[in-house]
XYZ file of C-alpha atoms in Angstrom:
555
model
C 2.385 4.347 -16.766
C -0.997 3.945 -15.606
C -3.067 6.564 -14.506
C -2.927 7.578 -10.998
C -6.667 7.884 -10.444
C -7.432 7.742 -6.784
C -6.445 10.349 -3.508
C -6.187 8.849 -0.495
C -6.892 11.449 2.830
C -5.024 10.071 6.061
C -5.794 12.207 9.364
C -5.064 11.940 12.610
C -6.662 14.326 15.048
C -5.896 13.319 19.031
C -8.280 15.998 20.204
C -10.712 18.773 18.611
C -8.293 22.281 18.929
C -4.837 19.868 18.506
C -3.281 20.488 21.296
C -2.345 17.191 21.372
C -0.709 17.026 17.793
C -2.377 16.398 14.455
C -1.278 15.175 10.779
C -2.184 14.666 7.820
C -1.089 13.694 4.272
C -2.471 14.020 0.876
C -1.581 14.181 -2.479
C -1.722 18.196 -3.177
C -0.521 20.936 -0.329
C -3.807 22.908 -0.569
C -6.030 19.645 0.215
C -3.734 19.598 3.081
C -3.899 22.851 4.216
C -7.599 22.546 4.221
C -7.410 19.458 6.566
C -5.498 21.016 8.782
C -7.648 24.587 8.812
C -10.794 22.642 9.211
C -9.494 21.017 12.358
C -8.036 24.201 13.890
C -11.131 25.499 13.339
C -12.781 23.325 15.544
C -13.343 20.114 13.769
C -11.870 16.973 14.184
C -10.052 14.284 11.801
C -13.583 13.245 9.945
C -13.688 17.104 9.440
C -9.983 17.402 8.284
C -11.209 14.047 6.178
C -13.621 15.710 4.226
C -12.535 19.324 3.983
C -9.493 17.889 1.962
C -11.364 15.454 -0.012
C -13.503 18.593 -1.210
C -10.578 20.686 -1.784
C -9.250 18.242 -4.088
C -12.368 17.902 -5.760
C -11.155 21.227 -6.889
C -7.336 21.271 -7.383
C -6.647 17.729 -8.074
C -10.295 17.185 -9.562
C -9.107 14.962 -12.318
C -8.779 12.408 -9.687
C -11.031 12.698 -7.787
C -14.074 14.804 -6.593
C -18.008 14.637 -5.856
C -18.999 13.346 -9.582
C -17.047 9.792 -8.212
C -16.975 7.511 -5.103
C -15.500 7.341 -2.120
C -14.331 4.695 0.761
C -13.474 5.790 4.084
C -12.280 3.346 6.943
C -12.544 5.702 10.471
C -11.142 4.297 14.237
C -13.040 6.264 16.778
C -11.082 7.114 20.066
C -13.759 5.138 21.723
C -12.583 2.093 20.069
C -15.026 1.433 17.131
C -13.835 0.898 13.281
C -16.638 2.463 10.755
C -16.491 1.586 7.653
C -18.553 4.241 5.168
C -19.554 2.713 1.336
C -19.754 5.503 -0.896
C -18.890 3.845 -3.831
C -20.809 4.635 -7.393
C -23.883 2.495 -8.389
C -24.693 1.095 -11.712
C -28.064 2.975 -12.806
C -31.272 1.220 -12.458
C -31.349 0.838 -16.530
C -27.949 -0.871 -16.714
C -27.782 -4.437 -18.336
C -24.851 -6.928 -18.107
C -24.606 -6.543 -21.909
C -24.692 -2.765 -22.150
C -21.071 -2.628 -23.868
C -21.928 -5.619 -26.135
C -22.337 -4.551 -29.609
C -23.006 -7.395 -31.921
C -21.559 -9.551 -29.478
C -18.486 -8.120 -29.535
C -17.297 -5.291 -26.282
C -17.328 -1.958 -26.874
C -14.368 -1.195 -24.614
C -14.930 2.501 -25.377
C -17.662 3.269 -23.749
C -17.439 1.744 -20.680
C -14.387 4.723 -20.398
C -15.604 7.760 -22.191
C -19.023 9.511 -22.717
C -22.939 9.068 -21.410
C -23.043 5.022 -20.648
C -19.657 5.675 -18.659
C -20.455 6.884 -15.154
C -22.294 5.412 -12.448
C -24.176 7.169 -9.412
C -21.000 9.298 -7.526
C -21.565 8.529 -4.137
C -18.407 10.908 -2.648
C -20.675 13.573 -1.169
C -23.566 11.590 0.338
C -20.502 9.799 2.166
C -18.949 12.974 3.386
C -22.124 14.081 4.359
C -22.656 10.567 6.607
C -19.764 10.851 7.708
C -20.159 14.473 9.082
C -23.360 13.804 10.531
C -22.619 10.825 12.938
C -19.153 11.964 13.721
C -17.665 14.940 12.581
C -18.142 18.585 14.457
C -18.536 20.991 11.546
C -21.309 21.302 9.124
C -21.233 20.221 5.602
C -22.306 23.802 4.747
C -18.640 25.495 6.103
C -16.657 22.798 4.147
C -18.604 23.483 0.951
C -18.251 27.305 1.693
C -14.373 26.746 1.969
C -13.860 24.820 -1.036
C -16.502 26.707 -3.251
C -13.882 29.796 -2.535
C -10.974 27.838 -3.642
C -12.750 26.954 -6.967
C -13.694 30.525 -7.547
C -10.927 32.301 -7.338
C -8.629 29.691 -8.679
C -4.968 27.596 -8.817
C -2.543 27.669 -10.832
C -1.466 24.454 -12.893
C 0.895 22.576 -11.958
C 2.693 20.792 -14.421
C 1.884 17.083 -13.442
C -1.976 18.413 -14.019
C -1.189 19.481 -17.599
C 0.773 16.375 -18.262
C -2.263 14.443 -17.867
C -5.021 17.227 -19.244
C -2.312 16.839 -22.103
C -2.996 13.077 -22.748
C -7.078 13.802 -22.376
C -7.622 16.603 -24.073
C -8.930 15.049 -27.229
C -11.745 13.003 -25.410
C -12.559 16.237 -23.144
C -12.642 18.132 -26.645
C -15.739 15.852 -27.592
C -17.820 17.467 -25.082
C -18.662 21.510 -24.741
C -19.333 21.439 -21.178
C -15.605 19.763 -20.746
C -13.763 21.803 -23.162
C -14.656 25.140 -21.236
C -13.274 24.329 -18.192
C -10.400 22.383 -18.832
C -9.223 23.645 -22.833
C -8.861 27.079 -24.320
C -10.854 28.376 -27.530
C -8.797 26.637 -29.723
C -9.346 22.944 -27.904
C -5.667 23.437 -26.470
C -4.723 22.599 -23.195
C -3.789 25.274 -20.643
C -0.642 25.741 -19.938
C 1.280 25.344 -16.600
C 0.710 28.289 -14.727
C -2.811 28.996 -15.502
C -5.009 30.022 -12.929
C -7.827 27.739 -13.600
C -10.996 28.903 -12.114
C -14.064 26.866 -11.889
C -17.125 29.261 -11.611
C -19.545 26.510 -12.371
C -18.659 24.226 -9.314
C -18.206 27.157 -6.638
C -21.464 27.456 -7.731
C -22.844 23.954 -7.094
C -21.130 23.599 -3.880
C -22.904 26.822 -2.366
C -26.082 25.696 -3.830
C -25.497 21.792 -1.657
C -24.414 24.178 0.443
C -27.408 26.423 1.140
C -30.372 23.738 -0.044
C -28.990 20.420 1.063
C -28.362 17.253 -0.267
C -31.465 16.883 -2.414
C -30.286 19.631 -4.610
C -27.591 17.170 -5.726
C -29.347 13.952 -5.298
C -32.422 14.436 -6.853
C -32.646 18.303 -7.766
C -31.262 20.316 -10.126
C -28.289 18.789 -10.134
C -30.037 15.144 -10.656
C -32.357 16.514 -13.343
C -29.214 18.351 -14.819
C -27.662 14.688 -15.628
C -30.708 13.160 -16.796
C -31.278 15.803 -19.189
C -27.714 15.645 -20.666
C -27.640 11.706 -20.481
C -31.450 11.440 -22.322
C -29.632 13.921 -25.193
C -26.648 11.990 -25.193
C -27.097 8.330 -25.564
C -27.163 7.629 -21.587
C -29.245 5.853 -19.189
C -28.755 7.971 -16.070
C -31.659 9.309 -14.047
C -33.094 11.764 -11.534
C -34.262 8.699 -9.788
C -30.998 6.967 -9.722
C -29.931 9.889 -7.888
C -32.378 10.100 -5.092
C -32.602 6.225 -4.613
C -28.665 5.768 -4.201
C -27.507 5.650 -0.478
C -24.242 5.219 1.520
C -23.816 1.544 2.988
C -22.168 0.881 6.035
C -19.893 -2.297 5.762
C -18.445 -4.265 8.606
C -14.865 -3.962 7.894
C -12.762 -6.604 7.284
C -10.222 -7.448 10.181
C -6.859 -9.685 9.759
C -3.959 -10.031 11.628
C 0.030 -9.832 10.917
C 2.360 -10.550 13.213
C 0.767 -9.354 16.299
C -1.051 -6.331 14.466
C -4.310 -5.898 13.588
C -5.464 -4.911 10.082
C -8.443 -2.924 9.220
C -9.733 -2.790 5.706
C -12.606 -1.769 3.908
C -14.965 -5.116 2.517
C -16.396 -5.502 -0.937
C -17.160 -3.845 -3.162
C -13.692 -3.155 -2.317
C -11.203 -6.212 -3.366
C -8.437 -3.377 -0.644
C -9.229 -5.038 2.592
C -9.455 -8.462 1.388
C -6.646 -9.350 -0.548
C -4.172 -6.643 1.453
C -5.245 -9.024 4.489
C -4.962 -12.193 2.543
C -1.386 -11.150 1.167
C -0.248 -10.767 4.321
C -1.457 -13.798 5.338
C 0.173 -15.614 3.069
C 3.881 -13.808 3.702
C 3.188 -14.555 7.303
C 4.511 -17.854 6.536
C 7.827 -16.514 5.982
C 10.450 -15.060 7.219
C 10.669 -11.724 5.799
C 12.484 -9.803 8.591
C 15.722 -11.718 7.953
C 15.907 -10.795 4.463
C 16.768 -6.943 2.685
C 13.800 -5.272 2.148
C 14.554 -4.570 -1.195
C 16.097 -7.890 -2.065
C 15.847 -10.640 -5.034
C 14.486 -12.971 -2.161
C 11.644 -10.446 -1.071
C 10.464 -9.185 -3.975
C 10.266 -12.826 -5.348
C 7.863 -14.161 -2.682
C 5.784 -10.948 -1.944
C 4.724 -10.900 -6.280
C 4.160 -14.326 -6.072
C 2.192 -14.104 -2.991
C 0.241 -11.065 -5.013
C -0.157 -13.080 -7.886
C -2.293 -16.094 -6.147
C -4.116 -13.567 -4.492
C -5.191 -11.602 -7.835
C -6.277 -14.749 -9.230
C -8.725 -14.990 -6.798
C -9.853 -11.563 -6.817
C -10.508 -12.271 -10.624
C -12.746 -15.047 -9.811
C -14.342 -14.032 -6.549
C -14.481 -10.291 -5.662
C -17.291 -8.124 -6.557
C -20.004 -6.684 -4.755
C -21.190 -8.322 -1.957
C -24.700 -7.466 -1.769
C -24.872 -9.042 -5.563
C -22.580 -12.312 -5.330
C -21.169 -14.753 -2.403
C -17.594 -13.570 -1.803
C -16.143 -16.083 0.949
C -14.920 -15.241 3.980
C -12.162 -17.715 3.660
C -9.762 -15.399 1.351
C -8.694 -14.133 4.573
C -8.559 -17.423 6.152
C -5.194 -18.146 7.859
C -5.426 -22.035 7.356
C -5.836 -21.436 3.095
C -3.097 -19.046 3.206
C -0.853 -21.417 4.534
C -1.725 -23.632 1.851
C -1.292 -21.174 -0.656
C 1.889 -20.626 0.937
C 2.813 -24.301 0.186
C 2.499 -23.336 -3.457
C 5.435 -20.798 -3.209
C 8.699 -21.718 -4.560
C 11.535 -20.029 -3.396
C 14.049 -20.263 -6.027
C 11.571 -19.958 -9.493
C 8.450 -18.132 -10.564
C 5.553 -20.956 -10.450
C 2.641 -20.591 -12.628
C -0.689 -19.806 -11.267
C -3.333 -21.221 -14.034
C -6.555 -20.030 -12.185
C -7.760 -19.425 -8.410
C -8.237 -21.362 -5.609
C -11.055 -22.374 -3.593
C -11.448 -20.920 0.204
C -12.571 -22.769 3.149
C -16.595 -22.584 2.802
C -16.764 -21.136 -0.296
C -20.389 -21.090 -0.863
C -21.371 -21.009 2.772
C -19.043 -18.590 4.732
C -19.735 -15.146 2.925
C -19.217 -11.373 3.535
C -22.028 -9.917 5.249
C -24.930 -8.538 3.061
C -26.487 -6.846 5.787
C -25.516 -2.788 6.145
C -25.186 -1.385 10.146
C -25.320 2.054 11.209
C -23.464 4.111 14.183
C -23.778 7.315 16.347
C -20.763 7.669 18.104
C -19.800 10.091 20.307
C -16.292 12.033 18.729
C -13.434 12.623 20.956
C -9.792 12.745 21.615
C -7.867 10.161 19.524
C -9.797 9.662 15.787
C -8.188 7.968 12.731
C -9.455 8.519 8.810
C -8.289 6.593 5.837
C -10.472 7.669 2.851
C -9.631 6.942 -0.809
C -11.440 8.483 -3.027
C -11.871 8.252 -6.913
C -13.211 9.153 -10.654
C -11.647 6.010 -11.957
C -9.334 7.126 -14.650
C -7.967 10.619 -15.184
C -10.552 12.945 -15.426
C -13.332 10.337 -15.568
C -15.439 9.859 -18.351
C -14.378 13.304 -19.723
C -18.086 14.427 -19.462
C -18.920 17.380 -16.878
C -22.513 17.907 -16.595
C -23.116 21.386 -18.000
C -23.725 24.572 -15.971
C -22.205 22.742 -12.771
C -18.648 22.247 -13.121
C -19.096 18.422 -12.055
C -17.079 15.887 -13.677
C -18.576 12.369 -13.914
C -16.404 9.266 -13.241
C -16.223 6.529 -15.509
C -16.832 3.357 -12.934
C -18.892 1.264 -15.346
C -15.216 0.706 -16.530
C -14.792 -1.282 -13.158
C -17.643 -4.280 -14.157
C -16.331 -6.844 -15.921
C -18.057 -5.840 -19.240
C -17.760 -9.210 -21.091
C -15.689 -12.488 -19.855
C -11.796 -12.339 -20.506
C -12.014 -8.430 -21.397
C -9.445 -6.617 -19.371
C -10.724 -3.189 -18.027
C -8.406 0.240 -18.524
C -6.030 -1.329 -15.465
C -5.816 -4.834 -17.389
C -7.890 -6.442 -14.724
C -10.036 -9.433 -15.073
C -13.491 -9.939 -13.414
C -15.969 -12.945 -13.669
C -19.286 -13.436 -12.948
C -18.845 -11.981 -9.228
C -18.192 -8.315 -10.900
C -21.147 -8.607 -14.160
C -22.933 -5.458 -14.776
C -26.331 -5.474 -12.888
C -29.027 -2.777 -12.017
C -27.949 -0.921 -8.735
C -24.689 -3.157 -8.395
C -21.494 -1.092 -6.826
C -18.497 -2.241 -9.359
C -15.455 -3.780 -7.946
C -12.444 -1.600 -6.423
C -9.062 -1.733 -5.684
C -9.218 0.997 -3.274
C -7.792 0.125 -0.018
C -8.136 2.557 2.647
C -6.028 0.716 5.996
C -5.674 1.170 9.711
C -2.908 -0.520 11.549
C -3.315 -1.393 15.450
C -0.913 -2.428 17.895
C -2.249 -3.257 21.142
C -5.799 -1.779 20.227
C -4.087 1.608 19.432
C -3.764 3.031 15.597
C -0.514 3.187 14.785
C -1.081 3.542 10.865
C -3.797 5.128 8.322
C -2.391 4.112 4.650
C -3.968 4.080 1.358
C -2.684 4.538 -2.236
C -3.825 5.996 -5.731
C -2.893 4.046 -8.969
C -5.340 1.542 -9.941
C -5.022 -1.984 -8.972
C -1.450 -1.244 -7.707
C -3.364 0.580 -4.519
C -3.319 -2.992 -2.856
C 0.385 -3.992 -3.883
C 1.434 -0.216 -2.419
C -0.592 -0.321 0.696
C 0.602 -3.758 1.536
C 4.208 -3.016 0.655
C 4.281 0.032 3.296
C 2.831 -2.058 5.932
C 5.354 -5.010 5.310
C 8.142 -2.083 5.589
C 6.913 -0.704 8.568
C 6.536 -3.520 10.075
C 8.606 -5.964 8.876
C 11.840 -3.909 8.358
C 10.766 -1.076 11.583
C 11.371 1.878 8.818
C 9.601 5.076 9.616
C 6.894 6.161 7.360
C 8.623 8.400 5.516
C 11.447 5.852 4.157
C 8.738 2.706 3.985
C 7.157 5.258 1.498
C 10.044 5.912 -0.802
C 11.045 2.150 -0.933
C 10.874 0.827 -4.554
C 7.503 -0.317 -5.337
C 6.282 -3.624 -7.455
C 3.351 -5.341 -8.720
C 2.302 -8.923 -9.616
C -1.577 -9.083 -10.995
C -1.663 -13.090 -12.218
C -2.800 -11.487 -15.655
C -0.655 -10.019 -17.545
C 1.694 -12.612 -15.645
C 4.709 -10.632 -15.043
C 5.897 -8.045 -12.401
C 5.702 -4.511 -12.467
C 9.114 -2.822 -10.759
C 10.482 0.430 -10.500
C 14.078 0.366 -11.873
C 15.652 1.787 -8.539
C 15.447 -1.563 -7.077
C 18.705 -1.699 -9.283
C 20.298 -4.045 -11.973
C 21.588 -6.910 -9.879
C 17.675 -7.461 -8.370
C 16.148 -7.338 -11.720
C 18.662 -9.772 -13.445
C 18.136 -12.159 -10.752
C 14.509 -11.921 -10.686
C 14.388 -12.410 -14.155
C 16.696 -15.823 -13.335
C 14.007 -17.245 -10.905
C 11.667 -16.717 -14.616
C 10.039 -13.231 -13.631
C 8.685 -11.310 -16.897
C 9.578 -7.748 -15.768
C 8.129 -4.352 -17.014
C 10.541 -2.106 -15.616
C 9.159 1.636 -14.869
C 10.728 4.809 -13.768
C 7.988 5.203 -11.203
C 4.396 4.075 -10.129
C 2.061 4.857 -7.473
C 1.252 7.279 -4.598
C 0.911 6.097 -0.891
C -0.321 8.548 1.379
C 0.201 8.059 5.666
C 0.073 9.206 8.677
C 1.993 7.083 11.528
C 2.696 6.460 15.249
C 6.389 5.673 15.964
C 7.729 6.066 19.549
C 4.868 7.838 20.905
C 5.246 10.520 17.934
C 2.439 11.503 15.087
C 4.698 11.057 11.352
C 2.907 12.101 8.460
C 4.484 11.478 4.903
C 3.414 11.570 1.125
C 4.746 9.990 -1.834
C 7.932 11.582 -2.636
C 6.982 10.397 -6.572
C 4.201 13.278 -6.177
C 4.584 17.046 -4.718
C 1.779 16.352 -2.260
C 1.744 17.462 1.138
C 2.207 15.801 4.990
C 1.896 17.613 7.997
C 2.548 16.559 11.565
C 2.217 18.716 14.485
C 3.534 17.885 17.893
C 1.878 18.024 21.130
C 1.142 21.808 22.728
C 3.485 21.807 25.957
């Protein structure tokens, strides 16, 4: 299995003290907790957003945490969608040939060590975000989560599965190995209290000096130091020249429902909207949801769409991505393609409407909106794989992500999630690598009715889009479109991706229509929070022990 590399934060808030209900869902109980403390204490859902994203900087922080990125999509009671960029950045010294050695890719270290991480963005997002429309300070949510690091967790067992599988790369590096392995290089066992001295530290120090101690302080000098001694090309001044981007967010429709996403560098909000595009085309309430007949035309509706994201995604203040992905004339035609009784090969993408003319805005925007009753978060956030590029910067307890993993190092080279890229997603000095993150909000009648997002590589977009098809398509509350089997068609490796509970009689006839299966036990996380009959839901992967919590109305 894949790792499961992002957390996905879904709040709903409908007014500051919750009186009027409140949920939210996440992948570990404490991040919860914290989302739910921050906005009884006052704050509202961009402060629940970011209290749990920096709580599971420190419980689940192999996932996720301020040495990575961030995307958050936010509906404001008064109406307006913001969509906050704090996705890493390729350092100023980066080269599209940096993992060419002799011509050949050095898939290594795009993953592991100094050349692996690019500029984490996470906390300079929270911070926006907090700013222009949350009602806490930073400062309290640091505060809260520096306690949590210092007096510890215990393990749980998933996190020593996966410290299991990393802990020889983690043993390369001192800094790593002190946190996360005992004296002998072993990994802890379940049960440990694992305290993190070093980061309780560094939050109270953003905490009590600002942002510049990260970006561009001792924190920034910190990295440079270690990166200069270790092979890397990471600087103070990458640090204090990176900045969040505000992105017009991309807006679709499905059967009367509107669907918010979050643009490039994000390939989420895109091909989520183009997807459903496409299955708009058919009739997909008249079938089982977990049928032969669905499952065929939803992968091969996935698989045109991930040919094109091969071709055209990447960031779009670097390359033209059109518009026309999410046109609803060239899904039809892509719908055309679709046959219903046999798997059809799909040798390369297509070509939108105005390919070269029609492109994803360039240009960044920025909002100060008044907060209120009635506020929406969907933030997925991210170190790439587990536990990053196993490097944490010494004497601060951050680990770094490894994003540079996300460019498409060399042509035909398959990242750690067997993705392609193309020219679109090259390495290039300040460039934002391409994500499959795909924070969503749902509308019905101008009125959120769903935050979604997922955690497991590119299989975020075929999980995101499969719980709004169930929701909508087959009217199952949150909770049960969540535990539905999930699947996943990429175009390369050509085959689907299924978990076996979808049953014997569905795989043997998939593999009839000419499906190449590779059958799994499970995959994924989806993370939501829901409206349903006038009533807040709030659910979490039942393939994780996370946490959702819904709270109804005060009387």
């Amino acid at each position: 299995m894949r790792a499961i590399f992002t957390v996905c934060l879904l709040i709903h808030a409908l007014n500051l003290s919750g009186a009027n209900g409140l949920a939210a869902a996440t992948v570990d109980p404490r991040a919860t907790d914290a989302a739910v403390t921050a906005m009884q204490h006052g704050g509202n859902a961009i402060d629940g957003a970011v209290a749990a994203g920096l709580t599971l900087g420190v419980v689940n922080g192999y996932n996720s945490g301020i040495g990575g990125g961030c995307f958050l999509v936010i509906h404001l009671a008064n109406g307006k969608t913001v969509a906050i960029d704090g996705r890493e950045m390729a350092p100023a010294a980066a080269r599209r040939d940096m993992f060419l050695h002799d011509g050949k890719p050095d898939t290594r270290a795009s993953k592991v060590g100094a050349l692996a991480s690019g500029v984490p963005g996470a906390l300079a997002a929270y911070a926006h975000a907090l700013k222009n429309h949350g009602k806490l300070p930073l400062k309290w949510h640091l505060e809260n989560a520096a306690k949590t690091a210092e007096a510890g967790f215990p393990l749980p067992e998933a996190y020593v599965r996966t410290l299991k599988r990393r802990a020889p790369d983690l043993a390369r590096f001192k800094s790593s190995a002190s946190v996360f392995l005992n004296p002998t290089l072993q990994p802890w066992p379940a049960g440990k209290l694992l305290k993190q001295p070093d980061l309780a530290r560094t939050y109270r120090a953003i905490a009590r000096d600002g942002l510049g101690w990260f970006y561009g302080g001792p924190f920034a000098t910190a990295t440079e130091k270690w990166m200069k001694a270790n092979g890397g090309i990471m600087t103070a001044e990458d640090f204090r020249n990176y900045q969040v981007k505000l992105r017009q967010p991309v807006r679709t429709t499905y059967r009367g429902h509107t669907i918010i996403g979050m643009p490039p560098p994000s390939s989420g909000g895109v091909h989520v909207g183009q997807i459903l595009n496409i299955l708009e085309n058919f009739p997909l309430h008249t079938m089982e949801p977990n049928s032969a007949n669905f499952i065929h035309l939803t992968a091969e509706a996935m698989k045109l769409a991930f040919a094109d994201r091969a071709h055209w995604l990447g960031d779009a203040d670097f390359a033209k991505v059109p518009r026309g992905l999410i046109d609803k004339a060239y899904a039809k035609q892509l719908a055309a393609r679709i046959r219903r009784d046999r798997a059809a090969p799909v040798k390369g993408h297509s070509k939108p409407p105005r390919a070269m003319e029609d492109l994803f805005n360039k240009h960044t925007t920025h909002f100060s909106v008044a907060d209120g009753e009635g506020n929406w978060v969907a933030c997925t956030a991210t170190i790439n794989t587990h536990f990053g590029s196993k490097v944490v910067i010494p004497g601060t307890g951050v680990l770094m992500n490894n994003e540079m993993d996300d460019f498409a190092i060399a042509p035909g080279v398959p990242n750690a999630f067997g993705l392609l890229g193309a020219e679109a997603n090259a390495v290039a000095p300040g460039k934002r690598p391409l994500s499959s993150m795909s924070p969503t909000i749902v509308l019905k009648d101008d009125q959120p009715i769903l935050a979604v997002g997922a955690a497991g590589g590119p299989t975020i977009i075929t999980q995101t889009l499969l719980a709004i098809l169930h929701m909508i398509d087959f009217k199952k509350p949150i909770g049960e479109a969540l535990a539905q089997p999930h699947f996943h068609h990429q175009w390369r490796p050509d085959g689907i991706r299924i978990e076996r509970k979808v049953g014997e009689k569905v795989l043997a006839e998939l593999k009839k229509r000419g499906h190449q299966l590779q059958i799994v036990d499970r995959m994924g996380a989806t993370q939501a929070v829901a409206r349903r009959n006038g009533q807040l839901e709030a659910a979490h992967d039942p393939r994780l022990k996370g946490k959702a919590v819904a709270t109804p109305p005060k009387q």
